[in-house]
Coordinates of C-alpha atoms and ligand atoms in Angstrom, one line a residue:
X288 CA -34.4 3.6 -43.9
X289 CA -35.5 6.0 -41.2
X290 CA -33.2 8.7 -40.1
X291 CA -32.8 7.2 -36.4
X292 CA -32.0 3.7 -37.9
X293 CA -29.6 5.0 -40.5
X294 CA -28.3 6.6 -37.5
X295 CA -27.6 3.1 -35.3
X296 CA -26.3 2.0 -38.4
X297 CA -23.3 4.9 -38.4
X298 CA -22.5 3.6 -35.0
X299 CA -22.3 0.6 -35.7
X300 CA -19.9 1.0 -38.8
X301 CA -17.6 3.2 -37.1
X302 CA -17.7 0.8 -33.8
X303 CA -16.6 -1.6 -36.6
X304 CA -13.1 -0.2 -37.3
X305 CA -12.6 1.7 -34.2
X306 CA -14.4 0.5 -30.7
X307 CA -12.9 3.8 -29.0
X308 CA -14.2 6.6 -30.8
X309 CA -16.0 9.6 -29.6
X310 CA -19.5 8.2 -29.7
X311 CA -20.5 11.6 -27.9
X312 CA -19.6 14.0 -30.6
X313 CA -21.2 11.9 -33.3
X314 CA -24.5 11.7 -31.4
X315 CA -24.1 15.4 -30.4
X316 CA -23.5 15.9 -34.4
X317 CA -26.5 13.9 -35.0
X318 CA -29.0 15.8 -33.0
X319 CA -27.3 19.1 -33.7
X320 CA -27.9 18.6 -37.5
X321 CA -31.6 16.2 -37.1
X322 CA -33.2 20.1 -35.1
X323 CA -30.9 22.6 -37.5
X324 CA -32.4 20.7 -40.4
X325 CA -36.0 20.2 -39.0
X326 CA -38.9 20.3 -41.1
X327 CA -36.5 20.9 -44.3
X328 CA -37.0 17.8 -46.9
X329 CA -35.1 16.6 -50.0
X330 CA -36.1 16.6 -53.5
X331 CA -37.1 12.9 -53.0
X332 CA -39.6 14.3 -50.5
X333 CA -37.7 12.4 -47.8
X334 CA -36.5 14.3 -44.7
X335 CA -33.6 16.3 -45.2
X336 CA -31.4 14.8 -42.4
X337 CA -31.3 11.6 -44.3
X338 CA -28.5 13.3 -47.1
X339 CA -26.4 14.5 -43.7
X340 CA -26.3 10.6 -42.8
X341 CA -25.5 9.0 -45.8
X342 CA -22.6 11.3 -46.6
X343 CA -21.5 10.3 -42.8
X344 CA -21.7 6.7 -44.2
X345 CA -19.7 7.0 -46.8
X346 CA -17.2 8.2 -45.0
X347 CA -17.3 6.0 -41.8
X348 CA -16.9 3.0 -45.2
X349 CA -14.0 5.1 -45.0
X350 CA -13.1 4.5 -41.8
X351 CA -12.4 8.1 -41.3
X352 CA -12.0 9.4 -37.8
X353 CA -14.8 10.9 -35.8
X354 CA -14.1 14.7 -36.3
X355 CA -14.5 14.1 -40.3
X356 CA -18.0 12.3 -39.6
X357 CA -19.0 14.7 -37.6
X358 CA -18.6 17.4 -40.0
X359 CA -20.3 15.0 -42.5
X360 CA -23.1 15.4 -41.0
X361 CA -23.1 18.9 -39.9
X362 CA -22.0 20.0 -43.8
X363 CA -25.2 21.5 -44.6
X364 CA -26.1 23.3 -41.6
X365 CA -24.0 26.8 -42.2
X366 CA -25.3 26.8 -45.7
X367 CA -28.9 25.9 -45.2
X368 CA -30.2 26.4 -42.0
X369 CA -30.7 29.5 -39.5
X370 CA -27.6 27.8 -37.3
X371 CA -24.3 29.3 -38.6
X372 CA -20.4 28.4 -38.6
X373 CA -19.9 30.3 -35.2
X374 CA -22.6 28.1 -34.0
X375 CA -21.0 25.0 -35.0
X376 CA -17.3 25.7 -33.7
X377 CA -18.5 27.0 -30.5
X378 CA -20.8 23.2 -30.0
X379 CA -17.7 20.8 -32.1
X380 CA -14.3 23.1 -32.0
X381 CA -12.9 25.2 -34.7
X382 CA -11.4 21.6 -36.3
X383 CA -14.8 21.0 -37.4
X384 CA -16.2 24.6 -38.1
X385 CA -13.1 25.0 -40.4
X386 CA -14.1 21.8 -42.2
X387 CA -17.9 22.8 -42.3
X388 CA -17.2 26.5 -43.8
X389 CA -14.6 24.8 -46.4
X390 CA -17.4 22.6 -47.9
X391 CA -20.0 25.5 -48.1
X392 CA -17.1 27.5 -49.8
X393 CA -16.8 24.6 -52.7
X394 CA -20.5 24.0 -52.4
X395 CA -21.2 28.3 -53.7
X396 CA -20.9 28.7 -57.4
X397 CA -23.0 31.9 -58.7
X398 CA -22.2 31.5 -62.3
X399 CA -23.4 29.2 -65.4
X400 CA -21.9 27.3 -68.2
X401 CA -18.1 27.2 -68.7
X402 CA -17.6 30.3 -65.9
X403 CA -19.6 27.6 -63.6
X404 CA -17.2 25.2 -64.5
X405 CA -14.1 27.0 -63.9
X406 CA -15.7 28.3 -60.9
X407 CA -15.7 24.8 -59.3
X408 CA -12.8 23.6 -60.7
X409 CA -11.1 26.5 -58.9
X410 CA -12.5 26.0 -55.6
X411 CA -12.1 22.2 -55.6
X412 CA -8.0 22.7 -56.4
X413 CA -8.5 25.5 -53.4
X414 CA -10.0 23.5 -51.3
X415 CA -8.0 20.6 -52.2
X416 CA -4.6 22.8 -51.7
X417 CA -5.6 24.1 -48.4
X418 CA -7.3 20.8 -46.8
X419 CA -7.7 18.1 -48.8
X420 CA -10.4 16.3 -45.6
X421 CA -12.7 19.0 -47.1
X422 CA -12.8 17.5 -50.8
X423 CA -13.1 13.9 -49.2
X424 CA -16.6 15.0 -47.4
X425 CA -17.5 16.5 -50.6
X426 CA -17.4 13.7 -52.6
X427 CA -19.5 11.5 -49.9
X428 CA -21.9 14.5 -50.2
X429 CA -22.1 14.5 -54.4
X430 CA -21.8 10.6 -54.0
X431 CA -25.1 10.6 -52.0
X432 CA -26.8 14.0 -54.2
X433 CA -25.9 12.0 -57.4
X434 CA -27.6 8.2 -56.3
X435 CA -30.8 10.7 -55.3
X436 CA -31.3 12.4 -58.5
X437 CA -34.7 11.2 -59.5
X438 CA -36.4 14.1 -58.1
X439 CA -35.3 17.2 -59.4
X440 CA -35.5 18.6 -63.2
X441 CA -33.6 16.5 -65.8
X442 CA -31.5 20.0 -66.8
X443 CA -30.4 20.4 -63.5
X444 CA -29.7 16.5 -62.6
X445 CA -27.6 16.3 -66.3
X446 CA -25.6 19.4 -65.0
X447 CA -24.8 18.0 -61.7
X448 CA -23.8 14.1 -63.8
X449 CA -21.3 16.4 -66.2
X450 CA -19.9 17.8 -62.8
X451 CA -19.9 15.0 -61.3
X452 CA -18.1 12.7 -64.4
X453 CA -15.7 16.3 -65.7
X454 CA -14.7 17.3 -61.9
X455 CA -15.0 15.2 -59.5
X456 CA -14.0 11.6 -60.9
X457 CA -10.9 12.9 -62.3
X458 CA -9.5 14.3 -58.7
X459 CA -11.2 11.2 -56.9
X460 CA -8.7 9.2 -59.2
X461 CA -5.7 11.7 -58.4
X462 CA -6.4 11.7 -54.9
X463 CA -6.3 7.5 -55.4
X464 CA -9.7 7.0 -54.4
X465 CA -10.9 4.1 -56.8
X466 CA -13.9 3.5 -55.3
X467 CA -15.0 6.6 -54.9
X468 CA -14.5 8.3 -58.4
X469 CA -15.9 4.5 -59.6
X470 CA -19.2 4.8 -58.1
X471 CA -19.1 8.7 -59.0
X472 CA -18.8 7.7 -62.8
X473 CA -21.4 5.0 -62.4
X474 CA -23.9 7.3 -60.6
X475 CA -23.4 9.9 -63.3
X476 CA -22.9 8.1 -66.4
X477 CA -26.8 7.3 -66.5
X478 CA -28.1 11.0 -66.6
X479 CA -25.0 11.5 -68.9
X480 CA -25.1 8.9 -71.9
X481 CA -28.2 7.4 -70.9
X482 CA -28.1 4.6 -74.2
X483 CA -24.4 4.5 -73.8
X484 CA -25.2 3.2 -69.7
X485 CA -27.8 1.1 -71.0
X486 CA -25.5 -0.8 -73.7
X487 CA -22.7 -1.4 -71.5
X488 CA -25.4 -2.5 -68.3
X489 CA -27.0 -5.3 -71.0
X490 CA -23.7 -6.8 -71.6
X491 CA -21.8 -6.6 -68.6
X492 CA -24.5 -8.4 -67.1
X493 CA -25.0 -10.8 -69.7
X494 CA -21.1 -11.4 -69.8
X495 CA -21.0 -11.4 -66.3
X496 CA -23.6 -14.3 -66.1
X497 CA -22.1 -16.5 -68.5
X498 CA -18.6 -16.2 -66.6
X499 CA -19.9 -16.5 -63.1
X500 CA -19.9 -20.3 -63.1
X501 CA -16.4 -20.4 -64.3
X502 CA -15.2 -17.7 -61.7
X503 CA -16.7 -20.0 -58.9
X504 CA -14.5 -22.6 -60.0
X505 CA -11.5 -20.9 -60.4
X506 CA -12.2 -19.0 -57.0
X507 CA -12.5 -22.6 -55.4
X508 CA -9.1 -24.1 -57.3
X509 CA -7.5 -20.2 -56.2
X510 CA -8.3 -21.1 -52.1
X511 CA -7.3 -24.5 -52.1
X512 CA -3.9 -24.0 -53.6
X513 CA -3.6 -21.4 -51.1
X514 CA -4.5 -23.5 -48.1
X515 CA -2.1 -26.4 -49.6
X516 CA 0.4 -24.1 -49.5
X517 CA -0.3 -23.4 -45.6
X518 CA -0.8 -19.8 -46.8
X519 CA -2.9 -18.3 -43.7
X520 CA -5.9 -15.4 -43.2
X521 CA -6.6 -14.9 -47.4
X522 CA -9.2 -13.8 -49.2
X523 CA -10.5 -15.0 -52.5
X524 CA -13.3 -12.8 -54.3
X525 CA -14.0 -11.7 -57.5
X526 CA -14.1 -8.1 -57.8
X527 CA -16.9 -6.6 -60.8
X528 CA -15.7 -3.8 -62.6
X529 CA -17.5 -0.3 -62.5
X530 CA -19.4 0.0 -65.6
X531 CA -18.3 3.5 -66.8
X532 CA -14.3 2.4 -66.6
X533 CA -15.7 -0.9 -68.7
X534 CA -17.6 1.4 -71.0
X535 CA -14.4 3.5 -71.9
X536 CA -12.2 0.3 -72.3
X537 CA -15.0 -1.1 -74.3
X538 CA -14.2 1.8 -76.9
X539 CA -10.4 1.1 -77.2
X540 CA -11.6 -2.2 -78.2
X541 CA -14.0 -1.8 -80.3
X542 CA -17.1 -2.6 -78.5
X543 CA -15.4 -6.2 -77.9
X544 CA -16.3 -7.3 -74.7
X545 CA -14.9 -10.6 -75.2
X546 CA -11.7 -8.7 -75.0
X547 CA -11.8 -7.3 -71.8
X548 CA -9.7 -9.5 -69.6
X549 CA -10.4 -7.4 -66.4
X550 CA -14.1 -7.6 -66.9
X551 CA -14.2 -9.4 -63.7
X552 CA -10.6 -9.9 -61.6
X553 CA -9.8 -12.1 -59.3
X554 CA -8.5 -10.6 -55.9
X555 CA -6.2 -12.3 -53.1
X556 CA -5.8 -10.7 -50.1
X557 CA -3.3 -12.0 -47.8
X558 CA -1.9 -10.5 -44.2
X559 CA 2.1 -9.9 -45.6
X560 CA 3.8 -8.2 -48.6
X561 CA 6.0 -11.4 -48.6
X562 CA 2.3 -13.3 -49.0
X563 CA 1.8 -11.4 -51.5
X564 CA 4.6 -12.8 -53.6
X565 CA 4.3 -16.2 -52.1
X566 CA 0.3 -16.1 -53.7
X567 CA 1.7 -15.1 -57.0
X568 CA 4.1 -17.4 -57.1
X569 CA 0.9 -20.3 -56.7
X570 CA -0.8 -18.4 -59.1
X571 CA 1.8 -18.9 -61.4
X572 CA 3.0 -22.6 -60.5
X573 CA -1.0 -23.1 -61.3
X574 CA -1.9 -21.4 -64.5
X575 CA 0.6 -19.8 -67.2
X576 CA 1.1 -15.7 -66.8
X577 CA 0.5 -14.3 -70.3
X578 CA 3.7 -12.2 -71.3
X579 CA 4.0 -8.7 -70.0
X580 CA 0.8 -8.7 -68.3
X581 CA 2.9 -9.6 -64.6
X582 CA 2.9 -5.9 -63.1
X583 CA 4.9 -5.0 -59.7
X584 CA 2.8 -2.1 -58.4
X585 CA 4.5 -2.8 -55.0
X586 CA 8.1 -2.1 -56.2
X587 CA 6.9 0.8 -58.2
X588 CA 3.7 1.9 -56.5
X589 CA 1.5 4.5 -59.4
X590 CA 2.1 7.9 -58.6
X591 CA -1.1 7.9 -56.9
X592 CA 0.5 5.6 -54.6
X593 CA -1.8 2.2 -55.9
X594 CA 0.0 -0.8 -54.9
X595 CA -0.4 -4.4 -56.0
X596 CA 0.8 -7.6 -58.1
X597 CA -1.2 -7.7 -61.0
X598 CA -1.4 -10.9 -63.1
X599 CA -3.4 -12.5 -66.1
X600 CA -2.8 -15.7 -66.5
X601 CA -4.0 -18.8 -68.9
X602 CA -6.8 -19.8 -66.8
X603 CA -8.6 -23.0 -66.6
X604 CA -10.0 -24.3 -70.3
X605 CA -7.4 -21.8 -71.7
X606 CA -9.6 -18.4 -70.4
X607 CA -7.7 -15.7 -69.5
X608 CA -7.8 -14.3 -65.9
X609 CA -6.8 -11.5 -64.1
X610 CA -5.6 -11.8 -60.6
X611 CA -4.9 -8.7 -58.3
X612 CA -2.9 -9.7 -55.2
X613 CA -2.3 -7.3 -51.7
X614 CA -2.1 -7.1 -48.0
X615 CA -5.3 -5.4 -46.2
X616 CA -3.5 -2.4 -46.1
X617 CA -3.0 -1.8 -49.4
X618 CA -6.8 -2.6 -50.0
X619 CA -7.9 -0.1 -48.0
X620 CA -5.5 2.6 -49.7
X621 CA -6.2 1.5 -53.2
X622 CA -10.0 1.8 -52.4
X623 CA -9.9 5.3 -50.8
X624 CA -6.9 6.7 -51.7
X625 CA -5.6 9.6 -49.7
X626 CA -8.5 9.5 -47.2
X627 CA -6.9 6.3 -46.0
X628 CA -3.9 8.2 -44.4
X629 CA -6.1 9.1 -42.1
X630 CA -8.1 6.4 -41.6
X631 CA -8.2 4.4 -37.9
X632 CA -6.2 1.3 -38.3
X633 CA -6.0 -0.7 -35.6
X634 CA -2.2 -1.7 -35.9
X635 CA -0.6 1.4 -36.2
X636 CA -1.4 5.0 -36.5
X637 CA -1.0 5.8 -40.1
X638 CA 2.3 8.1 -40.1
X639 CA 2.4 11.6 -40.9
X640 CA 5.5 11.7 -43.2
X641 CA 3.6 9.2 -45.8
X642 CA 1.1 12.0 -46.2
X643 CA 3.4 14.7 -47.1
X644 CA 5.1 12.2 -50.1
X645 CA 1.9 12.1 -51.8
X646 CA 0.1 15.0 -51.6
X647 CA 3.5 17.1 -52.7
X648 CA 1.4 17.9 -55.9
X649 CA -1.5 19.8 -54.3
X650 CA 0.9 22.1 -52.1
X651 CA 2.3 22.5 -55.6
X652 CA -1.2 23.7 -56.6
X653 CA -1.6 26.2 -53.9
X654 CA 1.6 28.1 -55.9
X655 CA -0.3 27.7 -59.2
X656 CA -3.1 29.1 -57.8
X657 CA -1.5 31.9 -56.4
X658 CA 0.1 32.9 -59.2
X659 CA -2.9 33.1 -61.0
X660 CA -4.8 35.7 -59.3
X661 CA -6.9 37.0 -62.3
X662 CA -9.7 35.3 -64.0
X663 CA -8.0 35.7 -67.8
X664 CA -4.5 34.1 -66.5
X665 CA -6.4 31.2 -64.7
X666 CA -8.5 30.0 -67.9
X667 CA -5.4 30.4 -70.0
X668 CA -3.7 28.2 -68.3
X669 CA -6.7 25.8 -67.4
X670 CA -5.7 23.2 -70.1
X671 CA -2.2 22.9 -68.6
X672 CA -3.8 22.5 -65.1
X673 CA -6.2 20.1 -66.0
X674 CA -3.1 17.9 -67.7
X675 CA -1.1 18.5 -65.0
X676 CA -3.8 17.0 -62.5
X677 CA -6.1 15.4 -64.5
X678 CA -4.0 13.1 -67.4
X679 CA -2.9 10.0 -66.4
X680 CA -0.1 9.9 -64.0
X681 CA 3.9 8.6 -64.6
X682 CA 7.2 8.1 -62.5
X683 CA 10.7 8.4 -63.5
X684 CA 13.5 7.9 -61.6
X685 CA 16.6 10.4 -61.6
X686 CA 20.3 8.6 -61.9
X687 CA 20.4 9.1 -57.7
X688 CA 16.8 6.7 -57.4
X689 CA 14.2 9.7 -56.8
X690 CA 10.9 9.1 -57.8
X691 CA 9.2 11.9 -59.9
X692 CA 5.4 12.0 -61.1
X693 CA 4.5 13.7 -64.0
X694 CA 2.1 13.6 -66.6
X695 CA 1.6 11.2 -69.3
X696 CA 3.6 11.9 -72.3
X697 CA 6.1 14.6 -70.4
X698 CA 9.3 15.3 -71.7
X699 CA 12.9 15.5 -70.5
X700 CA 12.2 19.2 -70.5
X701 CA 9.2 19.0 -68.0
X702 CA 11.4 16.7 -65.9
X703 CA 14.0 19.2 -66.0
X704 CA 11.8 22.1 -64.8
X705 CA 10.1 20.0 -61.9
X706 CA 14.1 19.5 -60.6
X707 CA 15.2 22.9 -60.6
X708 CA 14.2 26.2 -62.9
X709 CA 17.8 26.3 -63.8
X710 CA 18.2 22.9 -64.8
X711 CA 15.5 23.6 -67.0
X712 CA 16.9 26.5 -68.5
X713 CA 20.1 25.3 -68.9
X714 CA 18.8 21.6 -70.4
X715 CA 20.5 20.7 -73.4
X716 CA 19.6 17.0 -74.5
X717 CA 18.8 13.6 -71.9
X718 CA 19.9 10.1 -71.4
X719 CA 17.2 7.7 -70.9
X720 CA 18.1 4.6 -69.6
X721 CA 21.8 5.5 -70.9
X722 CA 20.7 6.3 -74.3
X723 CA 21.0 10.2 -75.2
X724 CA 17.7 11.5 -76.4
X725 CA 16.5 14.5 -77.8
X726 CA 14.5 16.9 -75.5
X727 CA 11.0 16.3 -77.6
X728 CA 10.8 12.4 -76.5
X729 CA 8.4 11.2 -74.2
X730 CA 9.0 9.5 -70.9
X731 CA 7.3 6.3 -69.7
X732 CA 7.1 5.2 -66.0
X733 CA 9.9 3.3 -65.2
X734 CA 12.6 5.2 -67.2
X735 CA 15.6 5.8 -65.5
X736 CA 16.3 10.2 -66.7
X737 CA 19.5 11.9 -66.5
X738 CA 19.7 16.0 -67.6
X739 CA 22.3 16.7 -69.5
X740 CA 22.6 20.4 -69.0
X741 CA 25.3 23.5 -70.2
X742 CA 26.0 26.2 -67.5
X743 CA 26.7 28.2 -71.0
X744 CA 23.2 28.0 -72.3
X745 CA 21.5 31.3 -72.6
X746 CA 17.9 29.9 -72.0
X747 CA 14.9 27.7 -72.6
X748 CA 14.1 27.6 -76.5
X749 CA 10.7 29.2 -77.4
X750 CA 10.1 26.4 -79.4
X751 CA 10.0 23.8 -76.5
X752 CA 6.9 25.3 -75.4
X753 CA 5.5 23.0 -78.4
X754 CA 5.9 19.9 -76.8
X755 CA 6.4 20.2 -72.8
X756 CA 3.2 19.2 -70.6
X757 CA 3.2 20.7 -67.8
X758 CA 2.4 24.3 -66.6
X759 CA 5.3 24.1 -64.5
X760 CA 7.3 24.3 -67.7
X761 CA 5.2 26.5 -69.4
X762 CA 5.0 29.1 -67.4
X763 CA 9.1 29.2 -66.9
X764 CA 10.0 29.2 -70.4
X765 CA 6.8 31.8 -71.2
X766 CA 8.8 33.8 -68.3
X767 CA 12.2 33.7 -69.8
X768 CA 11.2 34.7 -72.8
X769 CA 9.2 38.1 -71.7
X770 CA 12.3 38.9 -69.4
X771 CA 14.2 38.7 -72.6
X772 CA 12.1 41.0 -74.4
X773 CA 12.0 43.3 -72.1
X774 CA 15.8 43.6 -72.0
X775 CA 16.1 43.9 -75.1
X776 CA 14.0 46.2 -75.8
X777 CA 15.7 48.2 -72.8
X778 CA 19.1 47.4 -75.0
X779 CA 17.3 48.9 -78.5
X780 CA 15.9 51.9 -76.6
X781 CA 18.2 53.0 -74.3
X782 CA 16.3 55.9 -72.8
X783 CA 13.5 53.5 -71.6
X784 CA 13.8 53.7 -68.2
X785 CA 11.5 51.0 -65.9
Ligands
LIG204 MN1 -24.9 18.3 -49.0

């Protein structure tokens, strides 16, 4: 496509989910970036102003709001053109300059090999603490660099894949964003296991083609049930799953794709969250649920705030089927994640508070970052950070019905140290859904966890560093116990002063 069409083709998409916008300051954007950018062409050989546009696609799929656009398209313009921040904010407002300058920070790494990669895994958790719209536009921007890899050198495009698959994916999937950190691992999985793509490619599609009959049918018996049930404004469509999510399921199973129920899902989505239940309920008056496999992500939403009704059921001719059921709404969140909160929506402005609930854990990275000022405390602690954001995700509830998110595999003593540092020094033993426990066991989502604490205790034991997850928890007990020493050694040697 030519830049001026793919330009029409922004309008069009943002005219799409919001008829009102500033049409102005996107066309302003446009032609700021189209002269800024003149002459300057891709590695493809294409004009340059082509990358600019896509990423501003992405995000208008988004539905994002016009200031984020128009720094999609101006994102490249501080860092590689004569025009400069100040010239940005004084044409667009500081709102966007701020935005442009905080993607050109993420975007400069100066060093190599694992420096490079703590480099950008520091700036993304930066960028992410201090304004998480900047990550967003980044991941439009790698999502477009990474689908126009061909032309540069294959060292540099498997670098930019590892990235894309050991950086980027992994916060896509904290932030929520499915579909973004899906089509990131898809783009990147090619230039990173290149036979491993190729494999999972052959039979997903030949898996895929065998099925597709047999979904059609099921799709058809899924609608009309729906209608007979005067259930109004659904949709029924089958929903293929990103390869390199398939390709890691595929090794649990042992390369069995006939075991992969979720190959290809089934999705219903209906106007109401009282639809939602009423479609299950067909579901189920239609085809038997198999045992344990009925999950109520609207009750308990995932920490990254997914919700839906999740069922695999006995389908037609005995095949098993999964079915994913939602409103709209939660479509659009469990697509894009965070960037939804501030997506246009034409019923209601998306409200403020929500976004404050979920993005708790990156203010709690701005501490953690902080805190570790130098470069020898950061990559010691780099494990714990990457656990704390990267592993997958729980909730537990306290005995009062607050939810807490934690990692996978956290203990009662993580739990304890997220509550209060002095419920976590004090922590003695837990009851798990009224059972007592000892401090080592792990939590699943869903466990109702009650500290049992002694105001006697003297402190953390050493030895709990062994099993917590978090760095939260780690770095209080590592604190206790330095404080100790240096007590007592200013209780041994009692001229020690300071
Ligand atoms: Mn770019």
């Amino acid at each position: 496509m030519k830049p001026d069409q793919m330009y029409e083709r922004l309008v069009e998409m943002i005219r799409g989910y919001n008829p009102q916008a500033d049409f102005d300051k996107v066309q302003r954007a446009y032609v700021f970036a189209k002269i800024a950018h003149e002459g300057q062409k891709r590695a493809t050989g294409e004009p340059y102003i082509i990358h600019p546009l896509a990423t501003a696609m992405t995000l208008a799929e988004m539905r994002l709001p016009t200031t984020i656009i128009a720094a999609g398209l101006l994102h490249d313009v501080p860092e590689d053109t004569a025009r400069t921040v100040e010239d940005v904010e004084k044409e667009f407002g500081p709102d966007v300059a701020k935005l442009c300058e905080g993607i050109t920070k993420v975007g400069k790494i100066k060093y190599r090999g694992i420096d490079r990669y703590i480099e950008n895994l520091r700036k993304m958790f930066l960028a992410m603490a201090e304004d998480v719209r900047v990550v967003i536009i980044k991941f439009a921007d790698r999502l477009h660099n990474l689908e126009t890899l061909e032309g540069i050198p294959p060292k540099k495009q498997y670098r930019v894949a590892l990235e894309s698959l050991e950086i980027y994916a992994p916060i896509a999937n904290r932030l929520g964003m499915g579909e973004i950190r899906g089509r990131l691992e898809d783009a990147a999985f090619k230039y990173v296991y290149p036979k491993e793509y190729e494999w999972t490619k052959k039979n997903v599609e030949t898996s895929t083609r065998q099925r597709h009959g047999y979904l059609d049918k099921v799709m058809g018996l899924t609608r009309k049930a729906l209608l007979d049930a005067d259930l109004k404004d659904y949709d029924v469509h089958g929903r293929a799953k990103h390869l390199y999510s398939t390709y890691r399921k595929l090794l649990k199973n042992n390369r069995n794709i006939a075991r992969i129920y979720d190959l290809m899902a089934l999705r219903i989505i209906v106007p109401s969250v009282g639809d939602c239940y009423a479609a299950l309920g067909i579901v189920h008056g239609h085809w038997t649920p198999l045992k344990g496999r009925i999950k109520d992500y609207m009750a308990q939403p995932k920490p990254n705030g997914y919700r839906s009704l999740h069922t695999t059921v006995f389908c037609e001719d005995g095949e098993i089927v999964e079915f994913q059921i939602r409103t709209h709404e939660m479509h659009q969140a469990a697509e894009y994640g965070i960037a939804a909160h501030w997506a246009y929506s034409e019923t209601k402005r998306n409200k403020v508070k929500d976004i404050s609930t979920n993005i708790d854990w990156v203010s709690q990275l701005a501490d953690i970052q902080q805190e570790l000022s130098d470069k020898k405390a950061y990559l010691d602690s780099l494990e714990e950070l990457k656990i704390d954001v990267f592993r997958d995700r729980i909730f537990v509830f306290t005995p009062k019905g607050d939810v807490i998110d934690l990692p996978e595999d956290s203990t009662p003593v993580d739990l304890a140290y997220k509550v209060h540092t002095d419920i976590g020094n004090t922590c003695t033993s837990a009851k798990v859904n009224d059972d007592v426990v000892s401090l080592d066991q792990p939590l699943k989502s869903g466990d109702i966890v009650e500290i049992i604490t002694d105001k006697n205790r003297k402190g953390p034991n050493p030895d709990w560093l062994k099993y917590v997850k978090t760095h939260g928890a780690k770095s209080k007990i590592r604190q206790y116990a330095r404080a100790g020493i240096a007590a007592w050694i200013k209780g041994v040697i009692p001229g020690l002063k300071k």
